[in-house]
Amino acid sequence: MDKRVATIEDYAPLIGNEAVERVQRKAMILKDFRVLHINSTFYGGGVAQLLSSLMVLLGTLGLKADWRTIHGSPDFFSVTKKIHNALQGGDINLTDRKLQIYRDTIHENTFMMHPDNEDMIVVHDPQPLLLIEFYKKHCPWIWRCHIDLSKPHPLLWQAISRTVERYDAAIFHIPEYARELRVPQLFFMPAINPFSTTNKPLSEDEIGERLARYQIPTDLPIVAQVSRFDRWKDPIGVIEAFKMARKKINATLVLLGNIAADDPEGPDVYQALLSHQEERVLILSCQDAALVNALQRKAAVIFQKSIREGFGLTVTEAMWKGTPVIGGNVGGIRHQIQDGENGFLVNSVAEAAERLVWLLEDPELRKRIGSAAKETVRSKFLLSRYAEQHLDLYGAFETEFHLRRLV
Ligand code: UDP
C-alpha cells in the first residue's frame, strides 16, 4: 500500500521550492483558521472533486478546514437543478410550491448544522445559497459559484442576487461571469490534484487492466468523453461528430459518465444515450476514478464538447495526461484551451469531427498539442495555486481569528 496523503511539499518538483515555501508561509499565519465549506454533494461532479482535494490540502497545511453538505429530498434537488439550468441560460418556471420546497429544505438544514465557531464560511453554488438567510452572521460568508454565468435567466438572477448580496464576497471562475453586485467579486479558476486517483501516474499494465475490466477494446484508437450525464455536456453532439469522422478514420468512442447525487436529470440523459450504443460506441455509467484516469491516458483524443461549462475539470485532467482535448468553445473551456496550441475549441459538430480527423491522422500533432497541454496545467491549473488563492482570501478578511491572534 503506497497510499499516503499528499502535502504541499509533494508539489515542489512541479512548481518549485519557492512557490511551496510561499504557500507554507501564508498557511502558517492561518494556523488553526476554521473555515467551513458547504455544498450539496460529497459525490459526483467537479465541486465535490475539488473540495475533496482542497479540504485535505488545507488541513495538511494546518488550517481547521471542514466540509459539510446539505440534505434534501429528490423534490428539492429537482428544484435546484432547474435553478442551475436557468442560471446557465435555460428557461424556468418555478411555482410557489417549488420555491417553498427550496426554502423549507434549507431552513430544515439549519437545524442540523451549527456553524458557531467558524472564522469563515464558504457556500458553494445555488443549492445551499439561502442558508445565509437563516443564520446570525458572526464571520464572513463567501458565495462560491461554479456555474457558467455568462447568460443567466434575468428574472431568476435578479431574485438570486438579492441573497448573494448578503454575502461578504462572491467568487466566480472567470471575469466573464462577473455580475452587477454590491459585494466584491473574485475569480478563481478550478484546478486539479495531480496525486489523486483520477490523476496520479499509471503504468501501462495498470491502464490495460482497468480498461480490460470494463471490456473497452484497444485495437483501434480510443476517443472518449468523460462527463456527468448532462445535456449541457452535449453527449449526442459527440456521437454525431464521431460518426461523421468515422467516414474517414476508424476508432472506438467511449462515453464514460456518472450521475451526481444532486442531479436528478442524469438517469434520463443516460437512458436516452443507450439507444446510440453500438459495437464502436460504448456508453458506460459507473463511478471509478481509476477508470477515468486510465481512459484519459489511453485515449488518442478526449472530447469535452459542452455547450455551457463553468470550467471543465475533465478538460484539465486529460490535458495533464498529455492527451489532446477538443472542447466546446464556451465558458471556462476558453480559458483552459488555446485553440490550435494546447487543444482545439469547436463551435459545431462539423468542426469537432474535422479536428478529430486531424488529430487521429497525425501522431505528431497529437504529441505537440499534448505536451503543450500538460505544460499549461503544470503552470496554471494545479491545486497548489488554488489553495494559495484560498489562503489569500482567508487572510484578507479582518476576522475574529486575526483579533484572537493579536491578544
Ligand atoms: N467524473 C468521474 N467519473 C465520471 C465522470 C466524471 O469521476 O464518470 C469526474 C471527473 O473526473 C471530474 C468531475 O467528475 O473530476 C467532473 O467535473 P467537471 O468540472 O468536468 O464537470 P461537472 O460535473 O462539475 O459539471
CSV table of C-alpha atoms and ligand atoms in Angstrom, one decimal:
chain,number,residue,atom,x,y,z
A,1,MET,CA,0.0,0.0,0.0
A,2,ASP,CA,1.6,3.3,-1.1
A,3,LYS,CA,-1.5,5.4,-0.2
A,4,ARG,CA,-0.5,8.4,1.8
A,5,VAL,CA,-1.8,11.9,2.0
A,6,ALA,CA,-0.1,14.3,-0.5
A,7,THR,CA,1.1,17.5,1.1
A,8,ILE,CA,2.3,20.8,-0.4
A,9,GLU,CA,5.9,19.5,-0.3
A,10,ASP,CA,5.0,17.0,-2.9
A,11,TYR,CA,4.3,19.8,-5.3
A,12,ALA,CA,7.9,21.0,-5.2
A,13,PRO,CA,9.1,19.1,-8.3
A,14,LEU,CA,6.1,20.6,-10.2
A,15,ILE,CA,6.0,24.2,-9.0
A,16,GLY,CA,9.4,24.7,-7.4
A,17,ASN,CA,10.6,25.2,-3.8
A,18,GLU,CA,10.0,28.9,-3.8
A,19,ALA,CA,6.3,28.5,-4.5
A,20,VAL,CA,5.9,25.7,-1.9
A,21,GLU,CA,7.6,27.9,0.7
A,22,ARG,CA,5.4,30.8,-0.2
A,23,VAL,CA,2.3,28.7,0.3
A,24,GLN,CA,3.7,27.4,3.6
A,25,ARG,CA,4.3,30.9,4.9
A,26,LYS,CA,0.8,32.0,4.1
A,27,ALA,CA,-0.6,28.9,5.8
A,28,MET,CA,1.5,29.4,8.9
A,29,ILE,CA,-0.2,32.7,9.6
A,30,LEU,CA,-3.5,31.0,9.3
A,31,LYS,CA,-2.7,28.0,11.5
A,32,ASP,CA,-6.0,26.8,13.1
A,33,PHE,CA,-8.1,29.1,11.0
A,34,ARG,CA,-11.6,27.5,11.0
A,35,VAL,CA,-13.1,27.5,7.5
A,36,LEU,CA,-16.3,25.6,6.7
A,37,HIS,CA,-17.2,24.8,3.1
A,38,ILE,CA,-20.8,23.8,2.4
A,39,ASN,CA,-22.1,22.3,-0.9
A,40,SER,CA,-24.8,19.8,-1.9
A,41,THR,CA,-23.0,16.6,-2.5
A,42,PHE,CA,-19.9,14.6,-1.4
A,43,TYR,CA,-20.0,12.7,-4.7
A,44,GLY,CA,-20.2,13.3,-8.4
A,45,GLY,CA,-19.3,16.4,-10.3
A,46,GLY,CA,-16.4,18.8,-10.2
A,47,VAL,CA,-17.4,20.7,-7.0
A,48,ALA,CA,-17.2,17.5,-4.9
A,49,GLN,CA,-14.0,16.6,-6.7
A,50,LEU,CA,-12.4,20.0,-6.0
A,51,LEU,CA,-13.5,20.1,-2.4
A,52,SER,CA,-12.3,16.6,-1.6
A,53,SER,CA,-8.8,17.6,-2.6
A,54,LEU,CA,-8.8,21.2,-1.4
A,55,MET,CA,-10.0,20.4,2.1
A,56,VAL,CA,-7.3,17.8,2.7
A,57,LEU,CA,-4.5,20.1,1.4
A,58,LEU,CA,-5.7,23.0,3.6
A,59,GLY,CA,-5.9,20.6,6.5
A,60,THR,CA,-2.3,19.3,6.0
A,61,LEU,CA,-1.3,23.0,5.9
A,62,GLY,CA,-2.5,23.4,9.4
A,63,LEU,CA,-6.0,25.0,8.9
A,64,LYS,CA,-9.1,23.6,10.5
A,65,ALA,CA,-10.9,23.0,7.2
A,66,ASP,CA,-14.3,21.5,7.5
A,67,TRP,CA,-16.7,20.3,4.7
A,68,ARG,CA,-20.4,19.6,5.0
A,69,THR,CA,-23.2,19.0,2.6
A,70,ILE,CA,-26.8,20.0,2.9
A,71,HIS,CA,-29.5,17.3,2.8
A,72,GLY,CA,-32.6,17.3,0.6
A,73,SER,CA,-35.3,15.2,-1.0
A,74,PRO,CA,-35.4,14.4,-4.7
A,75,ASP,CA,-38.0,17.2,-5.0
A,76,PHE,CA,-35.5,19.7,-3.5
A,77,PHE,CA,-32.8,18.6,-6.0
A,78,SER,CA,-35.2,18.8,-8.8
A,79,VAL,CA,-35.9,22.4,-8.0
A,80,THR,CA,-32.2,23.2,-7.5
A,81,LYS,CA,-31.3,21.6,-10.8
A,82,LYS,CA,-33.9,23.8,-12.6
A,83,ILE,CA,-32.3,26.8,-10.9
A,84,HIS,CA,-28.9,25.5,-12.1
A,85,ASN,CA,-30.1,25.1,-15.7
A,86,ALA,CA,-31.7,28.6,-15.7
A,87,LEU,CA,-28.5,30.2,-14.4
A,88,GLN,CA,-26.8,28.6,-17.4
A,89,GLY,CA,-29.3,30.2,-19.7
A,90,GLY,CA,-32.1,27.7,-19.7
A,91,ASP,CA,-35.8,28.6,-19.2
A,92,ILE,CA,-37.5,28.2,-15.9
A,93,ASN,CA,-41.0,28.0,-14.4
A,94,LEU,CA,-40.8,27.9,-10.7
A,95,THR,CA,-44.1,27.7,-9.0
A,96,ASP,CA,-44.7,28.9,-5.4
A,97,ARG,CA,-44.8,25.3,-4.3
A,98,LYS,CA,-41.4,24.6,-5.7
A,99,LEU,CA,-39.9,27.7,-4.2
A,100,GLN,CA,-41.4,26.7,-0.9
A,101,ILE,CA,-39.7,23.3,-1.1
A,102,TYR,CA,-36.4,25.1,-1.8
A,103,ARG,CA,-36.8,27.4,1.2
A,104,ASP,CA,-38.2,24.9,3.6
A,105,THR,CA,-35.4,22.4,2.9
A,106,ILE,CA,-32.7,25.0,3.5
A,107,HIS,CA,-34.5,26.0,6.7
A,108,GLU,CA,-34.6,22.4,7.9
A,109,ASN,CA,-30.8,22.1,7.3
A,110,THR,CA,-30.1,24.9,9.7
A,111,PHE,CA,-31.3,22.7,12.5
A,112,MET,CA,-28.7,20.1,11.5
A,113,MET,CA,-25.7,22.5,11.1
A,114,HIS,CA,-24.4,24.8,13.8
A,115,PRO,CA,-21.5,26.7,12.5
A,116,ASP,CA,-20.9,28.7,15.6
A,117,ASN,CA,-17.1,28.8,15.8
A,118,GLU,CA,-16.1,29.3,12.2
A,119,ASP,CA,-13.7,32.0,11.1
A,120,MET,CA,-15.2,31.9,7.6
A,121,ILE,CA,-18.0,30.1,5.8
A,122,VAL,CA,-17.9,29.3,2.1
A,123,VAL,CA,-21.1,28.3,0.4
A,124,HIS,CA,-21.0,26.6,-3.0
A,125,ASP,CA,-23.5,27.1,-5.8
A,126,PRO,CA,-27.2,27.8,-5.6
A,127,GLN,CA,-28.4,24.8,-3.6
A,128,PRO,CA,-27.2,26.0,-0.2
A,129,LEU,CA,-27.2,29.7,-1.1
A,130,LEU,CA,-30.2,30.6,1.1
A,131,LEU,CA,-28.5,29.3,4.3
A,132,ILE,CA,-27.3,32.8,5.0
A,133,GLU,CA,-30.9,34.0,5.4
A,134,PHE,CA,-31.4,31.8,8.5
A,135,TYR,CA,-28.2,32.3,10.5
A,136,LYS,CA,-27.0,35.1,12.6
A,137,LYS,CA,-23.8,36.1,10.8
A,138,HIS,CA,-20.8,36.0,13.1
A,139,CYS,CA,-18.0,35.7,10.5
A,140,PRO,CA,-17.5,36.4,6.8
A,141,TRP,CA,-19.6,34.4,4.4
A,142,ILE,CA,-18.5,33.9,0.8
A,143,TRP,CA,-20.6,32.6,-2.0
A,144,ARG,CA,-18.6,30.4,-4.4
A,145,CYS,CA,-20.4,29.9,-7.8
A,146,HIS,CA,-19.1,27.2,-10.2
A,147,ILE,CA,-21.7,27.8,-12.9
A,148,ASP,CA,-21.3,29.3,-16.3
A,149,LEU,CA,-23.0,32.7,-15.5
A,150,SER,CA,-22.4,34.3,-18.8
A,151,LYS,CA,-26.2,34.5,-19.7
A,152,PRO,CA,-28.3,33.7,-16.6
A,153,HIS,CA,-32.1,33.8,-16.8
A,154,PRO,CA,-32.6,37.6,-16.0
A,155,LEU,CA,-35.5,37.3,-13.5
A,156,LEU,CA,-34.0,34.4,-11.7
A,157,TRP,CA,-30.7,36.1,-11.4
A,158,GLN,CA,-32.4,39.3,-10.1
A,159,ALA,CA,-34.0,37.2,-7.3
A,160,ILE,CA,-30.9,35.3,-6.5
A,161,SER,CA,-28.6,38.4,-6.5
A,162,ARG,CA,-30.5,39.8,-3.5
A,163,THR,CA,-29.4,36.8,-1.5
A,164,VAL,CA,-25.9,36.9,-3.0
A,165,GLU,CA,-25.5,40.5,-1.7
A,166,ARG,CA,-25.9,39.3,1.9
A,167,TYR,CA,-22.6,37.6,1.5
A,168,ASP,CA,-19.3,39.4,2.0
A,169,ALA,CA,-17.9,38.4,-1.4
A,170,ALA,CA,-18.7,36.2,-4.4
A,171,ILE,CA,-16.2,34.1,-6.2
A,172,PHE,CA,-16.6,33.1,-9.9
A,173,HIS,CA,-14.3,31.2,-12.2
A,174,ILE,CA,-13.6,33.9,-14.7
A,175,PRO,CA,-14.3,37.7,-15.2
A,176,GLU,CA,-16.9,36.9,-17.9
A,177,TYR,CA,-19.1,35.6,-15.1
A,178,ALA,CA,-19.0,38.9,-13.1
A,179,ARG,CA,-22.4,40.4,-12.4
A,180,GLU,CA,-23.6,43.7,-11.1
A,181,LEU,CA,-23.4,43.1,-7.4
A,182,ARG,CA,-22.8,45.3,-4.4
A,183,VAL,CA,-20.2,42.9,-3.0
A,184,PRO,CA,-16.6,42.3,-4.1
A,185,GLN,CA,-16.2,39.7,-6.8
A,186,LEU,CA,-13.1,37.4,-7.1
A,187,PHE,CA,-12.1,35.0,-9.8
A,188,PHE,CA,-10.5,31.6,-9.1
A,189,MET,CA,-10.2,29.1,-11.8
A,190,PRO,CA,-10.5,25.5,-10.6
A,191,ALA,CA,-7.5,23.2,-10.5
A,192,ILE,CA,-6.6,19.5,-10.2
A,193,ASN,CA,-4.9,17.4,-7.7
A,194,PRO,CA,-2.1,15.6,-9.5
A,195,PHE,CA,-1.8,13.0,-6.8
A,196,SER,CA,-5.5,11.9,-6.7
A,197,THR,CA,-6.7,8.5,-8.0
A,198,THR,CA,-8.0,10.4,-11.1
A,199,ASN,CA,-4.7,12.0,-11.9
A,200,LYS,CA,-1.8,10.1,-10.5
A,201,PRO,CA,0.7,8.4,-12.9
A,202,LEU,CA,-0.4,4.9,-14.0
A,203,SER,CA,1.7,2.2,-15.6
A,204,GLU,CA,0.8,0.7,-19.0
A,205,ASP,CA,-0.2,-2.5,-17.1
A,206,GLU,CA,-2.5,-0.6,-14.8
A,207,ILE,CA,-4.1,1.2,-17.7
A,208,GLY,CA,-4.6,-2.1,-19.6
A,209,GLU,CA,-6.0,-3.9,-16.6
A,210,ARG,CA,-8.5,-1.1,-15.9
A,211,LEU,CA,-9.8,-0.9,-19.5
A,212,ALA,CA,-10.0,-4.7,-19.7
A,213,ARG,CA,-12.1,-4.8,-16.6
A,214,TYR,CA,-14.8,-2.8,-18.5
A,215,GLN,CA,-14.2,-4.6,-21.8
A,216,ILE,CA,-13.1,-1.4,-23.6
A,217,PRO,CA,-11.3,-2.6,-26.8
A,218,THR,CA,-7.9,-1.2,-27.5
A,219,ASP,CA,-7.4,-2.5,-31.0
A,220,LEU,CA,-8.4,0.9,-32.5
A,221,PRO,CA,-7.6,4.4,-31.2
A,222,ILE,CA,-9.9,5.5,-28.4
A,223,VAL,CA,-11.8,8.7,-28.4
A,224,ALA,CA,-13.6,9.5,-25.2
A,225,GLN,CA,-15.7,12.0,-23.3
A,226,VAL,CA,-15.8,11.7,-19.5
A,227,SER,CA,-18.7,13.6,-18.0
A,228,ARG,CA,-21.7,13.6,-15.8
A,229,PHE,CA,-24.7,12.6,-17.9
A,230,ASP,CA,-26.0,16.1,-18.5
A,231,ARG,CA,-27.4,17.7,-21.7
A,232,TRP,CA,-25.1,20.7,-21.3
A,233,LYS,CA,-22.2,18.3,-22.0
A,234,ASP,CA,-23.7,17.6,-25.4
A,235,PRO,CA,-23.1,13.8,-25.5
A,236,ILE,CA,-25.3,13.5,-28.6
A,237,GLY,CA,-23.1,16.1,-30.3
A,238,VAL,CA,-20.1,13.9,-29.5
A,239,ILE,CA,-21.7,10.8,-31.0
A,240,GLU,CA,-22.7,12.8,-34.2
A,241,ALA,CA,-19.1,14.2,-34.5
A,242,PHE,CA,-17.7,10.7,-34.1
A,243,LYS,CA,-20.0,9.2,-36.7
A,244,MET,CA,-19.1,12.0,-39.2
A,245,ALA,CA,-15.3,11.5,-38.5
A,246,ARG,CA,-15.6,7.7,-38.9
A,247,LYS,CA,-16.2,8.1,-42.6
A,248,LYS,CA,-12.5,9.0,-42.8
A,249,ILE,CA,-10.9,7.3,-39.7
A,250,ASN,CA,-11.5,4.2,-37.6
A,251,ALA,CA,-11.7,4.4,-33.8
A,252,THR,CA,-13.7,3.5,-30.7
A,253,LEU,CA,-15.8,6.1,-28.9
A,254,VAL,CA,-16.3,5.7,-25.2
A,255,LEU,CA,-18.8,8.0,-23.3
A,256,LEU,CA,-18.0,7.4,-19.6
A,257,GLY,CA,-20.3,9.1,-17.2
A,258,ASN,CA,-21.6,9.2,-13.7
A,259,ILE,CA,-24.7,10.6,-12.0
A,260,ALA,CA,-24.2,13.1,-9.2
A,261,ALA,CA,-26.3,12.7,-6.1
A,262,ASP,CA,-27.7,16.2,-6.5
A,263,ASP,CA,-28.5,15.8,-10.3
A,264,PRO,CA,-31.9,14.2,-10.8
A,265,GLU,CA,-31.8,14.6,-14.6
A,266,GLY,CA,-28.8,12.2,-15.0
A,267,PRO,CA,-30.7,8.9,-15.3
A,268,ASP,CA,-32.9,10.2,-18.1
A,269,VAL,CA,-29.9,11.5,-20.1
A,270,TYR,CA,-28.1,8.2,-19.6
A,271,GLN,CA,-31.2,6.2,-20.7
A,272,ALA,CA,-31.6,8.3,-23.8
A,273,LEU,CA,-28.0,7.7,-24.8
A,274,LEU,CA,-28.2,3.9,-24.6
A,275,SER,CA,-30.1,3.8,-27.9
A,276,HIS,CA,-26.9,5.1,-29.6
A,277,GLN,CA,-24.8,2.2,-28.3
A,278,GLU,CA,-23.2,0.0,-30.9
A,279,GLU,CA,-20.0,-2.0,-31.3
A,280,ARG,CA,-17.8,1.0,-31.6
A,281,VAL,CA,-19.8,3.4,-29.5
A,282,LEU,CA,-19.7,2.4,-25.8
A,283,ILE,CA,-21.8,4.1,-23.1
A,284,LEU,CA,-20.6,3.4,-19.6
A,285,SER,CA,-22.1,4.6,-16.4
A,286,CYS,CA,-20.1,3.9,-13.3
A,287,GLN,CA,-18.1,5.7,-10.7
A,288,ASP,CA,-14.5,4.6,-11.0
A,289,ALA,CA,-11.8,7.3,-10.7
A,290,ALA,CA,-9.1,4.9,-11.8
A,291,LEU,CA,-11.0,4.2,-15.0
A,292,VAL,CA,-11.3,7.9,-15.6
A,293,ASN,CA,-7.6,8.1,-15.2
A,294,ALA,CA,-6.8,5.1,-17.4
A,295,LEU,CA,-9.2,6.3,-20.2
A,296,GLN,CA,-7.9,9.9,-20.2
A,297,ARG,CA,-4.4,8.4,-20.5
A,298,LYS,CA,-5.1,5.8,-23.1
A,299,ALA,CA,-7.4,7.9,-25.3
A,300,ALA,CA,-5.9,9.4,-28.5
A,301,VAL,CA,-8.3,12.3,-28.2
A,302,ILE,CA,-10.6,13.5,-25.4
A,303,PHE,CA,-13.8,15.4,-26.1
A,304,GLN,CA,-15.5,17.9,-23.8
A,305,LYS,CA,-18.0,19.3,-26.3
A,306,SER,CA,-20.0,21.2,-23.8
A,307,ILE,CA,-22.5,23.9,-24.8
A,308,ARG,CA,-22.2,25.5,-21.4
A,309,GLU,CA,-19.3,24.9,-19.0
A,310,GLY,CA,-18.4,26.9,-15.9
A,311,PHE,CA,-15.0,25.2,-16.1
A,312,GLY,CA,-14.3,21.7,-17.2
A,313,LEU,CA,-12.2,19.8,-14.7
A,314,THR,CA,-12.2,16.8,-17.2
A,315,VAL,CA,-10.5,19.1,-19.7
A,316,THR,CA,-7.7,19.9,-17.3
A,317,GLU,CA,-7.4,16.3,-16.2
A,318,ALA,CA,-7.0,15.0,-19.7
A,319,MET,CA,-4.5,17.8,-20.6
A,320,TRP,CA,-2.4,16.9,-17.6
A,321,LYS,CA,-2.1,13.4,-19.1
A,322,GLY,CA,-0.8,14.9,-22.3
A,323,THR,CA,-3.9,13.9,-24.2
A,324,PRO,CA,-5.2,16.4,-26.8
A,325,VAL,CA,-8.7,17.8,-25.9
A,326,ILE,CA,-11.4,19.0,-28.3
A,327,GLY,CA,-13.5,21.3,-26.2
A,328,GLY,CA,-16.7,23.3,-26.8
A,329,ASN,CA,-15.9,27.0,-27.4
A,330,VAL,CA,-17.7,28.1,-24.3
A,331,GLY,CA,-17.3,29.4,-20.8
A,332,GLY,CA,-14.3,28.3,-18.8
A,333,ILE,CA,-13.1,25.9,-21.5
A,334,ARG,CA,-11.9,29.0,-23.4
A,335,HIS,CA,-9.5,29.8,-20.6
A,336,GLN,CA,-8.3,26.2,-20.4
A,337,ILE,CA,-7.6,25.6,-24.1
A,338,GLN,CA,-5.8,28.0,-26.6
A,339,ASP,CA,-7.2,26.8,-29.9
A,340,GLY,CA,-4.6,25.1,-32.0
A,341,GLU,CA,-1.9,25.5,-29.3
A,342,ASN,CA,-2.7,23.1,-26.5
A,343,GLY,CA,-6.1,21.7,-27.8
A,344,PHE,CA,-8.9,22.7,-30.0
A,345,LEU,CA,-12.0,24.8,-29.4
A,346,VAL,CA,-15.0,24.0,-31.6
A,347,ASN,CA,-18.4,25.6,-32.3
A,348,SER,CA,-20.2,22.8,-34.1
A,349,VAL,CA,-20.4,19.1,-34.7
A,350,ALA,CA,-18.8,19.5,-38.1
A,351,GLU,CA,-15.8,21.4,-36.5
A,352,ALA,CA,-15.5,18.7,-33.9
A,353,ALA,CA,-15.5,16.0,-36.5
A,354,GLU,CA,-12.9,17.8,-38.6
A,355,ARG,CA,-10.5,18.3,-35.6
A,356,LEU,CA,-10.9,14.7,-34.6
A,357,VAL,CA,-9.8,13.5,-38.0
A,358,TRP,CA,-6.8,15.9,-38.0
A,359,LEU,CA,-5.7,14.5,-34.6
A,360,LEU,CA,-6.3,10.9,-35.4
A,361,GLU,CA,-4.4,11.1,-38.7
A,362,ASP,CA,-1.4,12.9,-37.3
A,363,PRO,CA,0.5,11.5,-34.3
A,364,GLU,CA,3.0,14.4,-34.4
A,365,LEU,CA,0.1,16.9,-34.0
A,366,ARG,CA,-1.2,14.8,-31.0
A,367,LYS,CA,2.2,14.9,-29.4
A,368,ARG,CA,2.7,18.6,-29.9
A,369,ILE,CA,-0.7,19.5,-28.6
A,370,GLY,CA,-0.5,17.0,-25.8
A,371,SER,CA,2.8,18.2,-24.4
A,372,ALA,CA,1.7,21.9,-24.6
A,373,ALA,CA,-1.5,20.9,-22.8
A,374,LYS,CA,0.5,19.2,-20.0
A,375,GLU,CA,2.7,22.3,-19.5
A,376,THR,CA,-0.4,24.6,-19.4
A,377,VAL,CA,-1.7,22.5,-16.5
A,378,ARG,CA,1.6,22.4,-14.7
A,379,SER,CA,2.0,26.2,-14.8
A,380,LYS,CA,-1.7,27.2,-14.3
A,381,PHE,CA,-4.0,24.6,-13.1
A,382,LEU,CA,-2.6,22.7,-10.2
A,383,LEU,CA,-4.3,22.6,-6.8
A,384,SER,CA,-1.4,24.3,-5.1
A,385,ARG,CA,-2.3,27.6,-6.9
A,386,TYR,CA,-6.0,27.1,-6.0
A,387,ALA,CA,-5.1,26.5,-2.3
A,388,GLU,CA,-2.9,29.6,-2.3
A,389,GLN,CA,-5.8,31.7,-3.6
A,390,HIS,CA,-7.9,30.4,-0.7
A,391,LEU,CA,-5.2,31.3,1.8
A,392,ASP,CA,-5.1,34.8,0.4
A,393,LEU,CA,-8.8,35.1,0.6
A,394,TYR,CA,-8.9,33.9,4.3
A,395,GLY,CA,-6.0,36.2,5.2
A,396,ALA,CA,-7.6,39.2,3.5
A,397,PHE,CA,-10.6,39.5,5.9
A,398,GLU,CA,-10.4,41.1,9.3
A,399,THR,CA,-11.9,38.3,11.3
A,400,GLU,CA,-12.2,37.3,14.9
A,401,PHE,CA,-9.4,34.9,14.1
A,402,HIS,CA,-7.0,37.7,13.4
A,403,LEU,CA,-8.0,39.6,16.5
A,404,ARG,CA,-7.6,36.5,18.7
A,405,ARG,CA,-4.1,36.1,17.4
A,406,LEU,CA,-3.2,39.7,18.4
A,407,VAL,CA,-4.1,39.2,22.1
B,1,UDP,N1,-16.0,12.2,-13.2
B,1,UDP,C1,-15.9,10.9,-12.7
B,1,UDP,N2,-16.5,9.9,-13.3
B,1,UDP,C2,-17.3,10.0,-14.4
B,1,UDP,C3,-17.4,11.3,-14.9
B,1,UDP,C4,-16.8,12.4,-14.3
B,1,UDP,O1,-15.1,10.7,-11.7
B,1,UDP,O2,-17.8,9.1,-14.9
B,1,UDP,C5,-15.3,13.3,-12.5
B,1,UDP,C6,-14.3,13.9,-13.5
B,1,UDP,O3,-13.1,13.2,-13.5
B,1,UDP,C7,-14.2,15.4,-12.9
B,1,UDP,C8,-15.6,15.6,-12.3
B,1,UDP,O4,-16.2,14.3,-12.2
B,1,UDP,O5,-13.3,15.4,-11.9
B,1,UDP,C9,-16.4,16.5,-13.3
B,1,UDP,O6,-16.1,17.8,-13.2
B,1,UDP,P1,-16.3,18.8,-14.4
B,1,UDP,O7,-15.8,20.2,-13.9
B,1,UDP,O8,-15.7,18.3,-15.6
B,1,UDP,O9,-17.9,18.8,-14.6
B,1,UDP,P2,-19.2,19.0,-13.6
B,1,UDP,O10,-19.7,17.6,-13.4
B,1,UDP,O11,-18.7,19.7,-12.4
B,1,UDP,O12,-20.1,19.8,-14.4
